[in-house]
PDB file of N, CA, C and O in Angstrom:
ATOM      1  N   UNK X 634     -16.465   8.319   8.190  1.00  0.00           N
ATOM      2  CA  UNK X 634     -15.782   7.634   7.123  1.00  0.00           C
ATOM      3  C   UNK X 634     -14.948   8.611   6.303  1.00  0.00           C
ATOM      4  O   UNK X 634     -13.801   8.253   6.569  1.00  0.00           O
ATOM      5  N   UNK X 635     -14.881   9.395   5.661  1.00  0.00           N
ATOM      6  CA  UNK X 635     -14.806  10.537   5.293  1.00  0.00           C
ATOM      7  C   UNK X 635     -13.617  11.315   5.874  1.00  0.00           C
ATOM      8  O   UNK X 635     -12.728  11.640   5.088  1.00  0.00           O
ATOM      9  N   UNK X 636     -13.513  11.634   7.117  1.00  0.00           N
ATOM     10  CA  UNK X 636     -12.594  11.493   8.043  1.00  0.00           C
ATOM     11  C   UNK X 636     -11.314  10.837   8.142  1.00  0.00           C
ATOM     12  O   UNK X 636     -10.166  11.236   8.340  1.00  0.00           O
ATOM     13  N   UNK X 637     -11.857   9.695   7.942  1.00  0.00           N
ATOM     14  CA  UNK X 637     -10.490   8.244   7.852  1.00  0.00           C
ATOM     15  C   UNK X 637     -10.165   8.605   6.746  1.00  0.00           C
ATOM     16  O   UNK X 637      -8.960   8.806   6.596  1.00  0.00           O
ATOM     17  N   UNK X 638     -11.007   8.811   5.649  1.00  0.00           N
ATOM     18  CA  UNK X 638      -9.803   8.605   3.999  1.00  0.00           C
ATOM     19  C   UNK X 638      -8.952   9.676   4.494  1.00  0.00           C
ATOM     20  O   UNK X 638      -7.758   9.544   4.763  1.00  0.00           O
ATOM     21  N   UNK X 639      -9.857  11.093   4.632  1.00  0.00           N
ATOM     22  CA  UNK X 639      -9.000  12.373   5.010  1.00  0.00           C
ATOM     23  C   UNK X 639      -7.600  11.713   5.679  1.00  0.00           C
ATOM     24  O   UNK X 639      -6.517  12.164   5.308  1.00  0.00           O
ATOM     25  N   UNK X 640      -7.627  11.207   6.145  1.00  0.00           N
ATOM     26  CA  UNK X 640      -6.297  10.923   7.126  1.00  0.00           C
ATOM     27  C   UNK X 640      -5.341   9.966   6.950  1.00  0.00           C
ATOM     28  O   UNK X 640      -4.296   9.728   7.556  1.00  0.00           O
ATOM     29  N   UNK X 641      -5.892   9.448   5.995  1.00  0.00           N
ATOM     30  CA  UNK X 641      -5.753   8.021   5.321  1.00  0.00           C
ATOM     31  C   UNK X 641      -5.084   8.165   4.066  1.00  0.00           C
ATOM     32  O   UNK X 641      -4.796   7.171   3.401  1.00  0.00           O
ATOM     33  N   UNK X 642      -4.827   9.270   3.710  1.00  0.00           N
ATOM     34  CA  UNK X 642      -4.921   9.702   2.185  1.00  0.00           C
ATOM     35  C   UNK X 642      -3.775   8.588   1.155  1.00  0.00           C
ATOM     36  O   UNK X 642      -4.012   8.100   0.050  1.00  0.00           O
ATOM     37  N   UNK X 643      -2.242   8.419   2.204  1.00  0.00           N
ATOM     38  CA  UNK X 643      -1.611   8.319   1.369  1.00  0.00           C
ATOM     39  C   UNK X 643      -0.960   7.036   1.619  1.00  0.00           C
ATOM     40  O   UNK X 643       0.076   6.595   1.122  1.00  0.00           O
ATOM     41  N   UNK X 644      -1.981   6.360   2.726  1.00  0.00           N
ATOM     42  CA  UNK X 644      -2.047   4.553   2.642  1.00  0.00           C
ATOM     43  C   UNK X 644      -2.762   4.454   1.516  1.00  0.00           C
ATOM     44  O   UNK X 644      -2.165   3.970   0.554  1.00  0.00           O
ATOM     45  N   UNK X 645      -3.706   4.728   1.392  1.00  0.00           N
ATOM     46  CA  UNK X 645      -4.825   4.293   0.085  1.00  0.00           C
ATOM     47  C   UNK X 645      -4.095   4.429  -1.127  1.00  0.00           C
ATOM     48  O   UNK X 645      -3.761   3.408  -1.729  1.00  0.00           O
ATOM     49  N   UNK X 646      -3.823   5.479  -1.535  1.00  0.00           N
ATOM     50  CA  UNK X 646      -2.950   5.755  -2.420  1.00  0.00           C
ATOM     51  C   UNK X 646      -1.689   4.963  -3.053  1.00  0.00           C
ATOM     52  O   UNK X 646      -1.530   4.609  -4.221  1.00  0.00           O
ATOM     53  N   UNK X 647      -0.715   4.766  -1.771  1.00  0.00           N
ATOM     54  CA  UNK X 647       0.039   3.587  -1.966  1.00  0.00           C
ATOM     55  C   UNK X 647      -0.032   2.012  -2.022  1.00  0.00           C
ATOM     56  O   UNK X 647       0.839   1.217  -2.376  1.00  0.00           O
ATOM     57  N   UNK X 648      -1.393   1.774  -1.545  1.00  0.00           N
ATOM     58  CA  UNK X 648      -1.939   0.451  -1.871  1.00  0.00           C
ATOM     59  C   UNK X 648      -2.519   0.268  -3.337  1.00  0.00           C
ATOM     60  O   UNK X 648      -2.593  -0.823  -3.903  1.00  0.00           O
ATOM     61  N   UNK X 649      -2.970   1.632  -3.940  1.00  0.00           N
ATOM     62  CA  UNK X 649      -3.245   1.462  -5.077  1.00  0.00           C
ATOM     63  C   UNK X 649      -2.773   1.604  -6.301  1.00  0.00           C
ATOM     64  O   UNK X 649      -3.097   1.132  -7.391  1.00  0.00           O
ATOM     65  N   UNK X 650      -1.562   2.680  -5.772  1.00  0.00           N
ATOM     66  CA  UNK X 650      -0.566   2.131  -6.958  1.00  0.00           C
ATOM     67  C   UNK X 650       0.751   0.888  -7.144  1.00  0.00           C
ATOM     68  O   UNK X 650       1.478   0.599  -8.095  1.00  0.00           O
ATOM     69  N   UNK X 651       0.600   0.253  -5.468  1.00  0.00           N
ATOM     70  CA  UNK X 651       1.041  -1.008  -5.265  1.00  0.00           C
ATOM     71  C   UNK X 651       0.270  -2.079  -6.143  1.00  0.00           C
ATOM     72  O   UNK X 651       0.742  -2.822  -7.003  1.00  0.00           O
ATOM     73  N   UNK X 652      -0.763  -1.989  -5.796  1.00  0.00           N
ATOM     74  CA  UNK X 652      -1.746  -3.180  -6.165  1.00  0.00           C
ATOM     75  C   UNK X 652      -1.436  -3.038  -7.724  1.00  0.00           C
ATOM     76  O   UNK X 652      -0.863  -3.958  -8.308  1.00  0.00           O
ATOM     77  N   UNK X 653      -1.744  -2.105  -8.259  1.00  0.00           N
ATOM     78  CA  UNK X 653      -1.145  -1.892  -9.664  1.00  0.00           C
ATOM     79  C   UNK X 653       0.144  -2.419  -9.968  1.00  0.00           C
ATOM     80  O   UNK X 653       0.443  -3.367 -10.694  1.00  0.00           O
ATOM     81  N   UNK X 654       0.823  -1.691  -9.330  1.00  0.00           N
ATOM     82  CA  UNK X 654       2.709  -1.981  -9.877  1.00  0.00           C
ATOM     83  C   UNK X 654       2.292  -4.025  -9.621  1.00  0.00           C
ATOM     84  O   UNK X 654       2.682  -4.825 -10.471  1.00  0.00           O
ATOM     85  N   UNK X 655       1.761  -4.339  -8.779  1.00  0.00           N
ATOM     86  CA  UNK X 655       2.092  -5.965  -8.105  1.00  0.00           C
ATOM     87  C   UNK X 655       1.703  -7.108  -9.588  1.00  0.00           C
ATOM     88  O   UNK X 655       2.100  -8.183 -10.036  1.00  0.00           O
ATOM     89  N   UNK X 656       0.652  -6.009  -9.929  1.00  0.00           N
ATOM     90  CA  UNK X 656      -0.144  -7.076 -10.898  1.00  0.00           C
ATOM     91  C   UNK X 656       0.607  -7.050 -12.122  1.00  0.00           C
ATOM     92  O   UNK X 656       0.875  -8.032 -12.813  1.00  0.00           O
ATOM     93  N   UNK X 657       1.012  -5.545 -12.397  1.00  0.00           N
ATOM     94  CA  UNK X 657       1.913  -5.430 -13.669  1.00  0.00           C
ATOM     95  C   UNK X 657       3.163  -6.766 -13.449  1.00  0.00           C
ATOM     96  O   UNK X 657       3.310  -7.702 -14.235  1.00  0.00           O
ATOM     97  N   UNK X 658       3.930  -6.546 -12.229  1.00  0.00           N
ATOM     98  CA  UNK X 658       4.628  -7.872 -12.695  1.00  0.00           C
ATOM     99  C   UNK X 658       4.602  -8.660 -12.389  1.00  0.00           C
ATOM    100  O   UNK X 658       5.696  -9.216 -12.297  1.00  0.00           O
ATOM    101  N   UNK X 659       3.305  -9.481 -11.930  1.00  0.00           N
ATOM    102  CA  UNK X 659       2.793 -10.689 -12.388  1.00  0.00           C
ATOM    103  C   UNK X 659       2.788 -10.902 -13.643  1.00  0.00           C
ATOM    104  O   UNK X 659       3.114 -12.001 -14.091  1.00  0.00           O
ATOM    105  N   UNK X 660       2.378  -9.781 -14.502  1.00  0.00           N
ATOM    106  CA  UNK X 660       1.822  -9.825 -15.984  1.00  0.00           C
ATOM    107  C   UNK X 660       3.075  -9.947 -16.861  1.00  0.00           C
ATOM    108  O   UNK X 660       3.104 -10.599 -17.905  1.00  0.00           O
ATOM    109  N   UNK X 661       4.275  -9.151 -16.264  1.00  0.00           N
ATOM    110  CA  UNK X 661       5.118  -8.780 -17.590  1.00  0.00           C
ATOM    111  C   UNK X 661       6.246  -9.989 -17.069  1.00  0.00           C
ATOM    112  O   UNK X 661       6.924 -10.662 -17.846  1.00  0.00           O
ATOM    113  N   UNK X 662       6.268 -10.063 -15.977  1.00  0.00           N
ATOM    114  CA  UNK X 662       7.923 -10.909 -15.169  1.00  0.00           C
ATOM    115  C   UNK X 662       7.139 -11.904 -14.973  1.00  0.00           C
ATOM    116  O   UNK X 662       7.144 -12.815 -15.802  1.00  0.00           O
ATOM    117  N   UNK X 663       6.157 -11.974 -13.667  1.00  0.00           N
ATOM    118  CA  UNK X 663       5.665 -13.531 -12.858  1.00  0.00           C
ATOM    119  C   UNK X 663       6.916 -14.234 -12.635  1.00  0.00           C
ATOM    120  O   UNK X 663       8.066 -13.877 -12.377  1.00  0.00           O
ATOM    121  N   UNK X 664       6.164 -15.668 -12.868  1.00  0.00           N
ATOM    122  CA  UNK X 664       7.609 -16.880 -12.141  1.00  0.00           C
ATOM    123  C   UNK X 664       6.957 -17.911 -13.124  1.00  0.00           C
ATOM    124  O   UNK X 664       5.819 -18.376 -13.057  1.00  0.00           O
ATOM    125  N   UNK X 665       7.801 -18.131 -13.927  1.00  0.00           N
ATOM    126  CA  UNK X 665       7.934 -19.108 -15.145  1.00  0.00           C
ATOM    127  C   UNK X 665       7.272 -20.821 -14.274  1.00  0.00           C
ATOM    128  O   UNK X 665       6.327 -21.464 -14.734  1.00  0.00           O
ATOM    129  N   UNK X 666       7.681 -21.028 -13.616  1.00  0.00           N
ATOM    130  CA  UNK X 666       8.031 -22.081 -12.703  1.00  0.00           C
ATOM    131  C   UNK X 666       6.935 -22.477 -11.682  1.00  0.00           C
ATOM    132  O   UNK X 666       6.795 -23.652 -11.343  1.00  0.00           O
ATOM    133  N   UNK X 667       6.163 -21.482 -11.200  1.00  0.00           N
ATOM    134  CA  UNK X 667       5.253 -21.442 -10.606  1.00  0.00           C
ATOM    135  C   UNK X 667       5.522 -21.821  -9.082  1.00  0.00           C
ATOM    136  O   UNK X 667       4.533 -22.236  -8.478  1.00  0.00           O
ATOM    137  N   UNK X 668       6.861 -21.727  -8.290  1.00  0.00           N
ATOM    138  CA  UNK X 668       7.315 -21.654  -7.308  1.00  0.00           C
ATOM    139  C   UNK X 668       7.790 -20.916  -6.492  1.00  0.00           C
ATOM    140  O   UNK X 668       8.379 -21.005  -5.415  1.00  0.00           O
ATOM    141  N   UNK X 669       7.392 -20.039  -7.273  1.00  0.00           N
ATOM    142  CA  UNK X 669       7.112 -18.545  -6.298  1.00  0.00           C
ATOM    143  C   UNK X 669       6.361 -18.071  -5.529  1.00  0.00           C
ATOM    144  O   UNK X 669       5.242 -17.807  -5.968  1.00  0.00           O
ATOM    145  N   UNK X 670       6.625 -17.801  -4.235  1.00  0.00           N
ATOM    146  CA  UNK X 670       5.346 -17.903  -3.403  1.00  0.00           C
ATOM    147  C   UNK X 670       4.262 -16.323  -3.766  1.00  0.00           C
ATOM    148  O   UNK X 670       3.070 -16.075  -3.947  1.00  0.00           O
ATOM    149  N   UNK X 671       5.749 -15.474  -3.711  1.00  0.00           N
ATOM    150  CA  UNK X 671       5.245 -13.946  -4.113  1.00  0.00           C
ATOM    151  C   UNK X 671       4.524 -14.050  -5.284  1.00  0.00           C
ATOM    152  O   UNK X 671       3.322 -13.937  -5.044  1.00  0.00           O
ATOM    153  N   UNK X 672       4.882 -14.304  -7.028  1.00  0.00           N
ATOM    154  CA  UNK X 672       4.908 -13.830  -7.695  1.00  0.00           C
ATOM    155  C   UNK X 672       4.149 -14.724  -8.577  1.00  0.00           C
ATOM    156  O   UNK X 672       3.760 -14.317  -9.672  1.00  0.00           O
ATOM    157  N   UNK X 673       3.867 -16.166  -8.082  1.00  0.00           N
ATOM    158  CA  UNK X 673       3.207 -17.063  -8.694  1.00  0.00           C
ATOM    159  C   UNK X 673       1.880 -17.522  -9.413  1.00  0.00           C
ATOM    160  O   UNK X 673       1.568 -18.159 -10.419  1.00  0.00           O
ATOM    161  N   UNK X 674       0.994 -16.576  -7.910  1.00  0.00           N
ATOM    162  CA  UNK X 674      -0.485 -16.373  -8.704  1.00  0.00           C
ATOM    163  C   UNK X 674      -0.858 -14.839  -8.471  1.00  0.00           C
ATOM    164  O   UNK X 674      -0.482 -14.421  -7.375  1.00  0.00           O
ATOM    165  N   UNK X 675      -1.631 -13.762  -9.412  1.00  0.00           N
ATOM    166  CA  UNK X 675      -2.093 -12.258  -9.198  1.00  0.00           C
ATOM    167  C   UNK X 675      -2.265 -12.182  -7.679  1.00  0.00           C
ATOM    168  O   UNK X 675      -1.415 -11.622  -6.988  1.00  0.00           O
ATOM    169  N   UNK X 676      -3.015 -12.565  -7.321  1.00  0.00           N
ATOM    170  CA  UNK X 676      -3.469 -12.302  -5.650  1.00  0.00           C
ATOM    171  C   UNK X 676      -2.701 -12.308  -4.803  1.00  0.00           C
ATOM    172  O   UNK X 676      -2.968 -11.689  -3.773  1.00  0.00           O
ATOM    173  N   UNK X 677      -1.653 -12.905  -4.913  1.00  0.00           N
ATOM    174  CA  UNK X 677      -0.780 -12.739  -3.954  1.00  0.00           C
ATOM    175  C   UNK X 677       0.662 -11.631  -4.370  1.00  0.00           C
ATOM    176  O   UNK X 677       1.244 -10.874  -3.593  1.00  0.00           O
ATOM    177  N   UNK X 678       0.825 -11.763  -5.201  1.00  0.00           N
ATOM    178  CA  UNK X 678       1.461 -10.601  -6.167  1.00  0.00           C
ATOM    179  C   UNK X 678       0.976  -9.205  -5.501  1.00  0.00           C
ATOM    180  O   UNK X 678       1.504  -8.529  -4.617  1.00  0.00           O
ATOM    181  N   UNK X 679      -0.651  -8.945  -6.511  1.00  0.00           N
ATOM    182  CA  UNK X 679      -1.178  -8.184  -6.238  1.00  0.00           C
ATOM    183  C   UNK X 679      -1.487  -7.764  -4.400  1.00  0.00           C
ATOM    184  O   UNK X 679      -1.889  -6.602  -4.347  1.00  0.00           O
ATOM    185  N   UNK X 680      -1.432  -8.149  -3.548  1.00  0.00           N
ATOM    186  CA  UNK X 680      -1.595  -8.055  -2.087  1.00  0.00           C
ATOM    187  C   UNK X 680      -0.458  -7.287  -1.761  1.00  0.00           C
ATOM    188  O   UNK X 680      -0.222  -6.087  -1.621  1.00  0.00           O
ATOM    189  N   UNK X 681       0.312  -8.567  -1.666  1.00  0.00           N
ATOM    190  CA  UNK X 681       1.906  -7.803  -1.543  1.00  0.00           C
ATOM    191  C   UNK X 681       2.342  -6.722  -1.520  1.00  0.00           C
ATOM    192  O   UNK X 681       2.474  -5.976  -0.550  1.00  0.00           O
ATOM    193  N   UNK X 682       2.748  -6.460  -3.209  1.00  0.00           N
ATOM    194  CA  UNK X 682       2.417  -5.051  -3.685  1.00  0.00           C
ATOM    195  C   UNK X 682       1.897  -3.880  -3.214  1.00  0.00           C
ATOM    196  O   UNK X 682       2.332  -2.729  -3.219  1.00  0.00           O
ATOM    197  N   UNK X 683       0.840  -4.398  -2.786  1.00  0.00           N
ATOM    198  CA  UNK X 683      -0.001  -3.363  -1.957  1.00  0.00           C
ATOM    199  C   UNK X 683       0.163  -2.782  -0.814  1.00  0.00           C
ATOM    200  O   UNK X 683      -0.010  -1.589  -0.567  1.00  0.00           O
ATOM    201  N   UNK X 684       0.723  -4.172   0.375  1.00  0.00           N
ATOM    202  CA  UNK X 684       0.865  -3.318   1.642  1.00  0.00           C
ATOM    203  C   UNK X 684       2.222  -2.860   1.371  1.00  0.00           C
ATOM    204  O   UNK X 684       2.666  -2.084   2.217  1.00  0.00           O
ATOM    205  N   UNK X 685       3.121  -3.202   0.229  1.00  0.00           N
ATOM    206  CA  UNK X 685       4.236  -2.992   0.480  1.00  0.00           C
ATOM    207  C   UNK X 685       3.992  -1.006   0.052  1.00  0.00           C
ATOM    208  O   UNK X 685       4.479  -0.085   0.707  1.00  0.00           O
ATOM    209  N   UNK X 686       3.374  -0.914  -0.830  1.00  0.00           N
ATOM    210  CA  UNK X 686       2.974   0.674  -1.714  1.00  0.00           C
ATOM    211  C   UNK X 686       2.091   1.070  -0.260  1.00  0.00           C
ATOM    212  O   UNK X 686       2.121   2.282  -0.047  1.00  0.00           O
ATOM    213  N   UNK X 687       1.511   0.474   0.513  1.00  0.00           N
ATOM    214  CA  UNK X 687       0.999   1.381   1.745  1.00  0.00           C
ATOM    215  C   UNK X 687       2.008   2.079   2.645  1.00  0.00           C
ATOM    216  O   UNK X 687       2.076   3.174   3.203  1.00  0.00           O
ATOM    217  N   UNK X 688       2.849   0.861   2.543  1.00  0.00           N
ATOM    218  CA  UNK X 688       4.275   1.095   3.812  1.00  0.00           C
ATOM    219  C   UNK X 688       5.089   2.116   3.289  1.00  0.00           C
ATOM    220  O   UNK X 688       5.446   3.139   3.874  1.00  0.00           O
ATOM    221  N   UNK X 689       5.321   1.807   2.291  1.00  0.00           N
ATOM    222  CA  UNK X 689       6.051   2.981   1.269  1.00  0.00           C
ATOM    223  C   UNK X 689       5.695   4.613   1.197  1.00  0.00           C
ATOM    224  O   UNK X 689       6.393   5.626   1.242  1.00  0.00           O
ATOM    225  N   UNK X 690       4.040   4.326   1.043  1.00  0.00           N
ATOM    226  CA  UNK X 690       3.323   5.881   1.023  1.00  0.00           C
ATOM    227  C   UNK X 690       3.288   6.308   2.563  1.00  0.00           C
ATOM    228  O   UNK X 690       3.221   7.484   2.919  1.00  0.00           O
ATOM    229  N   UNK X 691       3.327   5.495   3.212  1.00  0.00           N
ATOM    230  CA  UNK X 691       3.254   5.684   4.337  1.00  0.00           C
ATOM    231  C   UNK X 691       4.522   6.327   5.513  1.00  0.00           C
ATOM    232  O   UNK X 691       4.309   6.925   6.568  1.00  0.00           O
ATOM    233  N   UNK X 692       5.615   6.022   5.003  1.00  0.00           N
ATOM    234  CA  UNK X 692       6.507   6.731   5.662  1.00  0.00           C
ATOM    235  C   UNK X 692       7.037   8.203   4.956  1.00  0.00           C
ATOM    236  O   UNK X 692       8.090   8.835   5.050  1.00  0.00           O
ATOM    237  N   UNK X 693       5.749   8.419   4.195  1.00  0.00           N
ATOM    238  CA  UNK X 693       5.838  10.141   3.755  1.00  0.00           C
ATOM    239  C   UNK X 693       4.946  11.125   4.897  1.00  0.00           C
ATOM    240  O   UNK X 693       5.144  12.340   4.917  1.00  0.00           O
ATOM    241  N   UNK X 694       4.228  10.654   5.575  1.00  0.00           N
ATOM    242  CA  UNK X 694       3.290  10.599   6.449  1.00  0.00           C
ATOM    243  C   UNK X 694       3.725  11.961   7.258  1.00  0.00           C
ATOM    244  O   UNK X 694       4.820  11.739   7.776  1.00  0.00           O
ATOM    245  N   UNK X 695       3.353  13.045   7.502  1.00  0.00           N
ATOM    246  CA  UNK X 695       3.459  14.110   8.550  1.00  0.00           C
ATOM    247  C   UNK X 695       2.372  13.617  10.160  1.00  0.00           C
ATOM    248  O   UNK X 695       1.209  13.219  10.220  1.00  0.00           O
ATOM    249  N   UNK X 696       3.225  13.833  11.079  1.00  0.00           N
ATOM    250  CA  UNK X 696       2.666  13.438  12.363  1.00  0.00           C
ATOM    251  C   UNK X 696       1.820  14.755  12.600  1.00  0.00           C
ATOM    252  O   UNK X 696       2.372  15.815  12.304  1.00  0.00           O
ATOM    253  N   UNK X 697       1.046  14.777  12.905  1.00  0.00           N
ATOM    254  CA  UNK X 697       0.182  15.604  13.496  1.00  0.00           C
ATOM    255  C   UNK X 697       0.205  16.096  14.703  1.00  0.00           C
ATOM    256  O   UNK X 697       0.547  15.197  15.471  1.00  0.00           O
ATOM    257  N   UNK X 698      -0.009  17.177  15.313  1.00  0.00           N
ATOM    258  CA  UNK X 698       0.531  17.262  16.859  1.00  0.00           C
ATOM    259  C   UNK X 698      -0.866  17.033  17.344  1.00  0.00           C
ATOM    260  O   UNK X 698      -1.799  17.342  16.602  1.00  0.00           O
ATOM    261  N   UNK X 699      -1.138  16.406  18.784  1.00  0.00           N
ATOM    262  CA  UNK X 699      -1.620  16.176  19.804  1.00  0.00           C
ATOM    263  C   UNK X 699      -2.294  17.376  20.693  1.00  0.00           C
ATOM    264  O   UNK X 699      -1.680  17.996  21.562  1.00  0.00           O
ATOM    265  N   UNK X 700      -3.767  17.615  20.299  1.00  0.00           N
ATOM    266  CA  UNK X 700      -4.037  18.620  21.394  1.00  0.00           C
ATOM    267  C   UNK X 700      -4.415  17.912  22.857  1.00  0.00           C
ATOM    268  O   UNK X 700      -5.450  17.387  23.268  1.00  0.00           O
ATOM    269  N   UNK X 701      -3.084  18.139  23.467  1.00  0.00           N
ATOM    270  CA  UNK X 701      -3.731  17.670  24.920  1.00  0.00           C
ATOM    271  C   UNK X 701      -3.169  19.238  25.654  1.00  0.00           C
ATOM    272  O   UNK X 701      -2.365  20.073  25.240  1.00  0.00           O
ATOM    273  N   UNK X 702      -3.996  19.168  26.902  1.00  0.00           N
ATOM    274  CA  UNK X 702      -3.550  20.131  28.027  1.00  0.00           C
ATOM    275  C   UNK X 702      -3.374  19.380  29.127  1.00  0.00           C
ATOM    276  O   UNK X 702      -4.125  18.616  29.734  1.00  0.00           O
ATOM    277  N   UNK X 703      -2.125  19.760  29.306  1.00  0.00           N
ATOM    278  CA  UNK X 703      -1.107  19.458  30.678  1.00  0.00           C
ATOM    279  C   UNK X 703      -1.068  20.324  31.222  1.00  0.00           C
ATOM    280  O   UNK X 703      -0.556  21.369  30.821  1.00  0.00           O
ATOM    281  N   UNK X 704      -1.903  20.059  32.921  1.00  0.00           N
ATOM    282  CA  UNK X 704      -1.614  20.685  33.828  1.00  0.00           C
ATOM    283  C   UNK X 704      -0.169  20.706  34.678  1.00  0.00           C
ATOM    284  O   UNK X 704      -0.032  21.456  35.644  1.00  0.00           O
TER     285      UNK X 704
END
């Protein structure tokens, strides 16, 4: 487990300051109207947000090289 965060570091990260940023504007903007599919109720706001701050942290990402041996 331990392992995975290690490697994981900066999905987690971006889900959690997604999940944050998502809820903030639910809180401060939302959708007056309530016909917003995004922005209408926290949870879905907040979700959003999130994988979107994963995807985000995520293409900061260094590839790691591959120990294989080729004969």
């Amino acid at each position: 487990m331990k392992k995975w965060v290690n490697n994981n570091k900066l999905y987690i990260a971006g889900a959690i300051v997604g999940a944050i940023g998502g809820y903030a504007y639910y809180h401060f903007i939302g959708c007056a109207s309530g016909t917003c599919a995004i922005t209408s109720k926290p949870l879905n706001s907040t979700v959003y947000f999130a994988v979107m701050g994963a995807v985000l942290f995520g293409m900061f990402k260094k590839d790691q090289p591959k120990n294989s041996t080729v004969s």
